[in-house]
PDB file of C-alpha atoms in Angstrom:
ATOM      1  CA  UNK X   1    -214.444 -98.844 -23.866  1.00  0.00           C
ATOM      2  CA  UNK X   2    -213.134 -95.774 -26.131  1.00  0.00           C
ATOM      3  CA  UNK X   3    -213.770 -95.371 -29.459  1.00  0.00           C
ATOM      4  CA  UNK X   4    -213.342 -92.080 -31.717  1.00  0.00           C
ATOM      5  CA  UNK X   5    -216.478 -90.181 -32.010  1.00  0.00           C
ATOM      6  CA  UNK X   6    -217.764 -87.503 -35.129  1.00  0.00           C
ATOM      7  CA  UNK X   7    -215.884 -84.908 -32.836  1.00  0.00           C
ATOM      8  CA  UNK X   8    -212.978 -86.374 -32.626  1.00  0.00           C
ATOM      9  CA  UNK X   9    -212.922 -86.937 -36.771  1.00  0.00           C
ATOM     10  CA  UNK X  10    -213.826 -83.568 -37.022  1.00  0.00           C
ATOM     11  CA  UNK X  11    -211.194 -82.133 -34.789  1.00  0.00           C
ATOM     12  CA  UNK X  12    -208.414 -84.230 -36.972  1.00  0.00           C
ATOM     13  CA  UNK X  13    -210.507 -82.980 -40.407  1.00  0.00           C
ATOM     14  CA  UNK X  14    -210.169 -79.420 -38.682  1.00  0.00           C
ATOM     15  CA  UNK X  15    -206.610 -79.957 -37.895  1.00  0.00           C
ATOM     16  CA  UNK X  16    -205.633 -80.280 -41.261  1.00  0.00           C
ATOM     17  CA  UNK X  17    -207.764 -77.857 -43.180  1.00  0.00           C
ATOM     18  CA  UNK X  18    -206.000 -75.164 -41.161  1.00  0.00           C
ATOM     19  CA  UNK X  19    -202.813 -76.345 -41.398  1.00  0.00           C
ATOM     20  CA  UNK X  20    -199.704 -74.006 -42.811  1.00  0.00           C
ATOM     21  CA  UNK X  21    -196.604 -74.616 -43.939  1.00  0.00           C
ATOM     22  CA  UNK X  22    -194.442 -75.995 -46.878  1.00  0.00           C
ATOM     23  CA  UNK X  23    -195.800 -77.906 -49.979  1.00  0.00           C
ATOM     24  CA  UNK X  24    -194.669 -81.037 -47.987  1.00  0.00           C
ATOM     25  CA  UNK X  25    -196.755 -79.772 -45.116  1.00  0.00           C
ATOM     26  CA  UNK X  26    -199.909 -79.212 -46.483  1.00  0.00           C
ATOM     27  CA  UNK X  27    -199.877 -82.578 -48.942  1.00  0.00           C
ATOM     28  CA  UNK X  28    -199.355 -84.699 -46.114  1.00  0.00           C
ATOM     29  CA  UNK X  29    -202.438 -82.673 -44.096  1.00  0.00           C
ATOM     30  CA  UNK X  30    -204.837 -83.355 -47.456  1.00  0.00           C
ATOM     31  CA  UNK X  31    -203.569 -86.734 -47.412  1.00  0.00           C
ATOM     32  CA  UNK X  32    -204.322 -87.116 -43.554  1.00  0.00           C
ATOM     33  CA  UNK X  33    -208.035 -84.770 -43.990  1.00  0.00           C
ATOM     34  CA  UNK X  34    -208.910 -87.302 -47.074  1.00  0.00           C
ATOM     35  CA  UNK X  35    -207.877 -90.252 -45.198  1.00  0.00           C
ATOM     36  CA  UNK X  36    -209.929 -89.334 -42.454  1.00  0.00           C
ATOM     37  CA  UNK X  37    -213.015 -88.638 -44.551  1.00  0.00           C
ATOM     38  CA  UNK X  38    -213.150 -91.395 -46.035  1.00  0.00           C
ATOM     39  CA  UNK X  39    -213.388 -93.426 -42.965  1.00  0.00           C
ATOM     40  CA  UNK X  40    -215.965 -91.362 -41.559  1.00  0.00           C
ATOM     41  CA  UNK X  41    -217.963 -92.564 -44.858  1.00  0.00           C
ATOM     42  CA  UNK X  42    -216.899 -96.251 -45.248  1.00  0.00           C
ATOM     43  CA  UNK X  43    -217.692 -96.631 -41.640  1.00  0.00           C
ATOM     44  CA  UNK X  44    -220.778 -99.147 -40.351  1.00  0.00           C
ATOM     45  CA  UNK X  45    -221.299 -96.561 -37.169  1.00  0.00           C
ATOM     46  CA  UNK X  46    -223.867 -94.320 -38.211  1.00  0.00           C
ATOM     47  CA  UNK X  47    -223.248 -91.945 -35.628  1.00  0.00           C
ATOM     48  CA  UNK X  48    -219.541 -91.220 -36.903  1.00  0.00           C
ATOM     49  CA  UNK X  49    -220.925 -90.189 -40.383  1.00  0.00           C
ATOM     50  CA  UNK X  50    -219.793 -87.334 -41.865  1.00  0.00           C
ATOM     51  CA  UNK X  51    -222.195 -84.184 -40.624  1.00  0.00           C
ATOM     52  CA  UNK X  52    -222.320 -80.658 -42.065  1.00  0.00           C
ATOM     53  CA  UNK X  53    -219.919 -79.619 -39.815  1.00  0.00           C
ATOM     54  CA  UNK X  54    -216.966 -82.074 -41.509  1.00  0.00           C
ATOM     55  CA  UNK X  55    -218.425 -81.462 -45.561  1.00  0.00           C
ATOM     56  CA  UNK X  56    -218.142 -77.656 -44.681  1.00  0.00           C
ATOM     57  CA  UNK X  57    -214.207 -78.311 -42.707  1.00  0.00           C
ATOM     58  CA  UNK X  58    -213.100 -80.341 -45.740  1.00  0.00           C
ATOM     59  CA  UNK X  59    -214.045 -77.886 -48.191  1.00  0.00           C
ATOM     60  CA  UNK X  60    -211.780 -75.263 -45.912  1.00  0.00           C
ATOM     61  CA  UNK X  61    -208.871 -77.699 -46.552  1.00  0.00           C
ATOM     62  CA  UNK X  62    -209.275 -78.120 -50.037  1.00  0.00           C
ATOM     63  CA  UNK X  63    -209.317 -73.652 -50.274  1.00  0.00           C
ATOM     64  CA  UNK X  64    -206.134 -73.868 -47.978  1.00  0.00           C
ATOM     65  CA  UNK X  65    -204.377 -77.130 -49.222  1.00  0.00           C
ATOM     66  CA  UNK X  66    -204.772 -77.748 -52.952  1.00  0.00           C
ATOM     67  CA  UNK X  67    -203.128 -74.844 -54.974  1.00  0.00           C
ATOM     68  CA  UNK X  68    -204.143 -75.924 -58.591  1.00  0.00           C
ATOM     69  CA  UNK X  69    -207.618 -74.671 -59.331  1.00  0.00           C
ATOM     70  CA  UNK X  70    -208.586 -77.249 -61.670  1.00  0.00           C
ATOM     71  CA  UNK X  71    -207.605 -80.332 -59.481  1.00  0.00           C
ATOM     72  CA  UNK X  72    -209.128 -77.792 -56.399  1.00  0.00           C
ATOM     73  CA  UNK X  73    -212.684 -77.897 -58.540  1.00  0.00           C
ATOM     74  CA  UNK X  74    -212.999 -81.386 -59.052  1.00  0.00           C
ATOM     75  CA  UNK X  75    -212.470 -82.549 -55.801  1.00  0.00           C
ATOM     76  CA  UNK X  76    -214.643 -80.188 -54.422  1.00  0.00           C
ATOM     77  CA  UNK X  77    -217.237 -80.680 -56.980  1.00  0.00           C
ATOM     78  CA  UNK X  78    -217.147 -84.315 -55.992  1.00  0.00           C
ATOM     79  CA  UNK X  79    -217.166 -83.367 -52.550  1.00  0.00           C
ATOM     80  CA  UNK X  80    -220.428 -81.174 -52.716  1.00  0.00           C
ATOM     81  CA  UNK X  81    -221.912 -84.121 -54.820  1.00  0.00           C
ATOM     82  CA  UNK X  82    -221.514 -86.204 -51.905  1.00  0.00           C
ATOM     83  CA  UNK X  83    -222.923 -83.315 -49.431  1.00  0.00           C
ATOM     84  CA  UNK X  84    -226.245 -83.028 -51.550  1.00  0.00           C
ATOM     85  CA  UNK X  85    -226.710 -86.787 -51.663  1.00  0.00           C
ATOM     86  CA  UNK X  86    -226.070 -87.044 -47.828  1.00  0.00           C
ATOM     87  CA  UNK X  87    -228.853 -84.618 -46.941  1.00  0.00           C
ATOM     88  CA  UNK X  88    -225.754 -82.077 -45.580  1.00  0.00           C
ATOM     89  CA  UNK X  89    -225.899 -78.983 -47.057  1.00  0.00           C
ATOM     90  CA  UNK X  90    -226.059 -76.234 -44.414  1.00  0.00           C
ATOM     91  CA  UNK X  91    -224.729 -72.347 -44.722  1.00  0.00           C
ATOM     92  CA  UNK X  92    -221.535 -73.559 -43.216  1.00  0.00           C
ATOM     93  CA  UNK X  93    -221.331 -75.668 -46.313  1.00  0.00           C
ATOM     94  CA  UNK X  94    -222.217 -73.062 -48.320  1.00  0.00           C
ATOM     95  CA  UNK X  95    -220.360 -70.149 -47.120  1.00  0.00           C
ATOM     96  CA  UNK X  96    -216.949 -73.093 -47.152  1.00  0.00           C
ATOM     97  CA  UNK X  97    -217.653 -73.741 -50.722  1.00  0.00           C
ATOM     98  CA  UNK X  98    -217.983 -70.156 -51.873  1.00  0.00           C
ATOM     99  CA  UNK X  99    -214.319 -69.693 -49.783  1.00  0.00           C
ATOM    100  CA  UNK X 100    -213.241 -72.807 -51.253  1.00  0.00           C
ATOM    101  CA  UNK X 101    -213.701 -71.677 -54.829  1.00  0.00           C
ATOM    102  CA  UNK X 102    -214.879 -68.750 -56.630  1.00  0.00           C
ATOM    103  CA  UNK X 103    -218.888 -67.230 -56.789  1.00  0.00           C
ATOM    104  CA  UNK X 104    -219.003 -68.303 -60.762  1.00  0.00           C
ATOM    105  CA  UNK X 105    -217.907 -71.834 -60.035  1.00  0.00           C
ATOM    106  CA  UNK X 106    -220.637 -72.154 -57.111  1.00  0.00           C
ATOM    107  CA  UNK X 107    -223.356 -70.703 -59.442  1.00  0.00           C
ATOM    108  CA  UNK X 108    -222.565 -72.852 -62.043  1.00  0.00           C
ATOM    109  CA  UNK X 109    -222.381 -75.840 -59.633  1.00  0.00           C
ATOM    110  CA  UNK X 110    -225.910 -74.755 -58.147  1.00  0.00           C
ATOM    111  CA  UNK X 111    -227.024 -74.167 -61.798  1.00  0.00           C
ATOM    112  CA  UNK X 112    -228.254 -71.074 -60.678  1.00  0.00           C
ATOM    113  CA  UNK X 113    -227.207 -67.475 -59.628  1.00  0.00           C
ATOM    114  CA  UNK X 114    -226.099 -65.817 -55.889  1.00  0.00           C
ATOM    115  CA  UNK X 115    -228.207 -62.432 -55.635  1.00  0.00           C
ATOM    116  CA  UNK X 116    -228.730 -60.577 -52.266  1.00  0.00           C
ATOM    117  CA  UNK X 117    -231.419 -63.094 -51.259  1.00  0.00           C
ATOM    118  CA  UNK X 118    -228.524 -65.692 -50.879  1.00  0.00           C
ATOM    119  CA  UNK X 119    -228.325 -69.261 -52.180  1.00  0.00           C
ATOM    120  CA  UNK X 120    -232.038 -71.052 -52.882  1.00  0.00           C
ATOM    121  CA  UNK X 121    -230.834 -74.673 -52.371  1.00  0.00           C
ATOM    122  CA  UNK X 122    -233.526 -78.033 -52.571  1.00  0.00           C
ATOM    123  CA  UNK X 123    -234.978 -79.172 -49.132  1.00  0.00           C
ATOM    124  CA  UNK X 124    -233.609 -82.411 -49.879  1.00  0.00           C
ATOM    125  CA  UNK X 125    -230.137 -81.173 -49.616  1.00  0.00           C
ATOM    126  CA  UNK X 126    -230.744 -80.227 -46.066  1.00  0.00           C
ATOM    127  CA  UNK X 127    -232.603 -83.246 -44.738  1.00  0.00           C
ATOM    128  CA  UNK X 128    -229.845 -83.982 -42.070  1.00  0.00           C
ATOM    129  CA  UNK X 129    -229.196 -81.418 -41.002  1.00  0.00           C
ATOM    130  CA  UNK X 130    -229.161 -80.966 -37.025  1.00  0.00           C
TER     131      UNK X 130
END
């Protein structure tokens, strides 16, 4: 028996982040990329939970697909909530968010400041990652 695996969701998730094209395009990829996130966390099958690798490809969609910065910051605000409290931060997530958004937004996300030494982030925030 088949059944979609965290590749798979990623791959669609991945698919969509990167897509180009009209307004039409790209609001029909964010509705797809949300869609698909969403299952990935409603679902009972642990092993198709979202993973660093999907928080850090849905934050690339929301940099390429959503043009209006405030409605941009709040979802990936949210987003990165969700990230922290799933143990998934990794420097893919990082570097995506910083992309996604702007170095004064992060910092005042992270409630702290970038310098040369990079981002210091809680160990809880990384607890799953692989």
């Amino acid at each position: 028996e088949f059944a979609p695996n965290l590749r798979a969701f990623n791959y669609v998730i991945s698919a969509c982040a990167f897509t180009s094209g009209d307004q039409s395009d790209c609001k029909e990829a964010l509705r797809i990329m949300v869609e698909t996130f969403n299952n990935m966390r409603a679902s009972k099958i642990r092993s198709i939970n979202p993973n660093h690798v999907s928080y850090g490809l849905f934050l690339k969609g929301c940099g390429n697909l959503i043009d209006d910065i405030e409605k941009k910051q709040t979802v990936v605000e949210n987003l990165f909530r969700k990230c922290t409290r799933d143990g998934c931060v990794s420097d893919f997530v990082l570097d995506a968010l910083l992309e996604a958004t702007s170095t004064p937004f992060v910092e005042t996300l992270l409630g702290t400041s970038i310098d040369e030494e990079g981002i210091q982030i809680p160990e809880e925030w990384t607890r799953n990652i692989d």
